[in-house]
XYZ file of C-alpha atoms in Angstrom:
222
model
C 6.573 19.659 -2.359
C 5.658 23.165 -4.017
C 5.178 22.791 -7.537
C 4.633 18.994 -7.537
C 2.412 16.990 -9.955
C 2.085 13.970 -7.854
C -1.470 13.159 -6.642
C -0.840 12.275 -2.995
C -2.591 9.022 -1.378
C -4.729 8.350 1.637
C -5.214 5.410 2.347
C -6.782 3.601 5.398
C -6.214 -0.495 6.126
C -8.663 -1.602 8.157
C -6.792 -4.671 8.896
C -8.766 -7.768 10.572
C -11.504 -5.153 11.776
C -14.377 -4.644 11.983
C -17.521 -6.868 12.510
C -20.003 -6.619 9.775
C -22.502 -4.169 11.238
C -19.773 -1.924 11.925
C -18.554 -2.410 8.547
C -21.739 -1.003 6.708
C -21.676 1.671 9.487
C -18.291 2.850 8.814
C -18.559 2.621 4.620
C -21.884 4.707 4.867
C -20.052 7.433 7.210
C -16.888 7.085 4.613
C -19.187 8.329 1.438
C -21.006 10.867 3.683
C -18.212 12.509 4.814
C -16.303 12.598 1.310
C -19.417 13.884 -0.129
C -19.791 16.614 1.818
C -15.845 17.691 1.692
C -16.412 17.786 -2.159
C -12.659 16.438 -2.613
C -11.492 16.266 -6.182
C -10.346 13.090 -7.195
C -7.521 14.972 -9.336
C -6.416 16.717 -5.794
C -6.373 13.413 -4.063
C -6.473 9.426 -4.236
C -8.494 8.283 -1.355
C -8.659 4.848 -0.338
C -9.714 1.874 2.199
C -8.506 -1.194 2.120
C -11.314 -3.500 4.147
C -11.035 -7.157 5.299
C -11.455 -9.854 2.201
C -14.910 -10.859 3.216
C -16.042 -7.234 2.813
C -14.025 -6.009 0.120
C -16.490 -6.518 -2.964
C -19.137 -5.206 -1.191
C -17.134 -2.473 -0.033
C -16.564 -2.009 -3.371
C -20.082 -2.140 -4.877
C -20.602 0.566 -1.848
C -18.006 3.090 -3.227
C -19.034 2.741 -6.776
C -19.921 6.537 -8.002
C -17.450 8.119 -5.211
C -13.888 9.253 -5.466
C -12.925 6.083 -2.903
C -10.956 3.312 -4.103
C -11.680 -0.366 -2.776
C -7.882 -1.427 -1.506
C -7.223 -5.360 -1.577
C -4.915 -6.087 1.617
C -3.167 -8.710 -0.022
C -2.665 -10.859 -2.868
C -1.731 -14.256 -3.581
C 1.772 -15.024 -5.269
C -0.039 -17.798 -7.403
C -1.295 -16.376 -11.027
C -4.473 -16.692 -12.600
C -6.836 -19.473 -11.529
C -6.691 -22.776 -10.132
C -6.415 -25.227 -7.097
C -5.084 -23.073 -4.497
C -7.126 -23.236 -1.682
C -7.432 -19.818 0.377
C -6.024 -17.886 -1.891
C -7.293 -14.731 -4.250
C -4.972 -14.144 -7.570
C -4.247 -10.704 -8.790
C -6.971 -12.228 -11.635
C -9.199 -12.353 -9.330
C -9.305 -8.972 -8.007
C -9.310 -7.681 -11.184
C -12.089 -9.537 -12.560
C -13.613 -8.394 -9.763
C -13.140 -4.423 -10.430
C -10.600 -4.106 -7.713
C -7.636 -1.664 -8.972
C -5.602 -1.731 -6.065
C -3.830 -3.875 -3.527
C -0.687 -3.445 -0.615
C 1.663 -5.683 -0.719
C 4.627 -6.131 1.266
C 2.818 -4.804 4.668
C 5.111 -5.737 7.745
C 2.840 -7.805 9.267
C 2.633 -10.123 6.433
C 6.383 -10.242 6.083
C 6.220 -10.571 9.579
C 3.537 -13.247 11.117
C 2.873 -14.877 7.424
C 6.579 -15.009 6.455
C 6.127 -13.082 3.115
C 9.773 -13.227 2.018
C 11.682 -10.978 -0.533
C 10.844 -13.728 -3.246
C 7.197 -13.905 -2.031
C 6.731 -10.421 -2.092
C 8.015 -10.552 -5.407
C 6.101 -13.082 -7.289
C 3.033 -10.838 -5.588
C 4.003 -7.463 -7.302
C 4.894 -9.051 -10.535
C 1.427 -10.622 -10.794
C -0.474 -7.676 -9.163
C 1.198 -5.425 -12.013
C 0.497 -8.052 -14.801
C -3.208 -7.812 -13.852
C -3.282 -4.028 -14.170
C -3.555 -3.172 -11.037
C -1.831 -0.299 -8.756
C 0.694 -1.985 -6.302
C 0.853 0.133 -3.145
C 4.424 -1.478 -2.085
C 5.379 -1.274 1.746
C 8.620 -0.914 2.774
C 10.222 -0.427 6.413
C 12.655 -0.470 9.486
C 12.320 -2.499 12.184
C 13.914 -0.602 15.826
C 16.799 -2.383 16.017
C 17.783 -1.983 12.463
C 17.108 2.008 13.027
C 19.075 1.849 15.835
C 22.048 0.099 14.185
C 21.921 2.762 11.223
C 20.757 0.151 8.873
C 17.323 1.823 8.387
C 18.177 3.531 4.783
C 19.764 0.102 3.644
C 17.039 -1.958 4.592
C 14.118 -0.104 3.048
C 16.144 0.588 -0.067
C 17.145 -3.260 -0.576
C 13.316 -4.099 -0.235
C 13.118 -1.657 -3.385
C 15.744 -3.284 -5.061
C 14.018 -6.845 -4.084
C 11.260 -5.928 -6.549
C 12.892 -4.187 -9.255
C 13.696 -7.098 -11.781
C 9.966 -7.852 -11.957
C 8.781 -4.547 -12.549
C 8.594 -3.211 -16.433
C 9.598 0.164 -16.884
C 6.449 1.322 -17.866
C 4.890 -0.563 -14.730
C 6.620 1.936 -11.656
C 4.188 4.413 -12.916
C 1.446 1.801 -11.183
C 3.420 1.540 -7.625
C 2.938 3.781 -4.879
C 5.428 3.565 -1.890
C 4.250 3.196 1.326
C 7.231 3.719 3.951
C 5.971 2.093 7.476
C 8.432 2.347 9.868
C 7.810 -1.251 11.829
C 8.715 0.366 15.587
C 5.850 3.087 14.884
C 3.153 0.702 14.095
C 1.075 -0.070 17.238
C 4.041 0.789 19.585
C 2.789 4.103 20.554
C 6.178 5.588 18.831
C 5.627 7.889 15.820
C 8.437 8.524 13.630
C 8.721 12.449 13.497
C 8.017 14.669 10.295
C 11.869 14.544 9.889
C 11.981 11.168 10.218
C 9.403 10.430 7.623
C 10.846 13.498 5.189
C 14.738 12.442 5.392
C 13.702 8.364 4.402
C 11.045 9.858 1.909
C 13.914 11.533 0.284
C 16.268 8.620 0.207
C 13.859 6.458 -1.440
C 13.278 9.152 -4.160
C 16.969 9.046 -4.491
C 17.095 5.243 -4.173
C 14.029 5.111 -6.871
C 16.036 7.686 -9.667
C 18.442 5.079 -9.865
C 16.019 2.409 -11.258
C 13.228 4.590 -12.790
C 12.711 7.471 -14.649
C 8.984 7.603 -12.650
C 10.540 8.067 -9.842
C 10.345 12.076 -9.749
C 6.247 11.486 -10.062
C 5.893 8.469 -8.287
C 3.807 9.108 -4.868
C 5.273 8.275 -1.439
C 3.333 7.183 2.111
C 4.102 7.605 5.166
C 2.158 4.993 7.217
C 2.433 4.051 11.192
C 1.334 5.091 14.078
C -0.463 8.582 14.058
C -1.921 10.836 16.651
């Protein structure tokens, strides 16, 4: 994207890993690596999404560095209350967390995060001032049936009703083809670029911010 003003993002999702001792070592290694690389925060956004029990420790350790700490998920419930096990957008924001993943394929598949649930999560995250990294993607069956573009654009339309016009600037789209996650398969650069172009085209029908929104690829890489 020659001449683009879009600042790219690189985000590592740690999922349900690693153990505590390895977490500390990984944090230190990342800090040293990016300090040595001297990458400007104006040229690239770097984020890590640790497991929830390591989130605040990672956030504290990354203070003063260019590395953003990203929550892997957020509650569909706003504010405070008697909701055992939940972490709301309000609590994330109050703890200094600025970014959150929403709609990850594993949340949709394994934890029944429906379009309605995802919509509530996006709404509350944006209201709390968080940057939302919104995950979209199709299954292998959907791709083979020629439904990939429809599925992905529908996932974007799913949240359009709860995103205010000035909030689109706080959304990053992460295209993660489900068939390329943990399967050994990878999307070709052409696959990813074609879908990214379709996503931006779809976004342009919804928001004037489309041309400035970052779109990521997420999936198995080698």
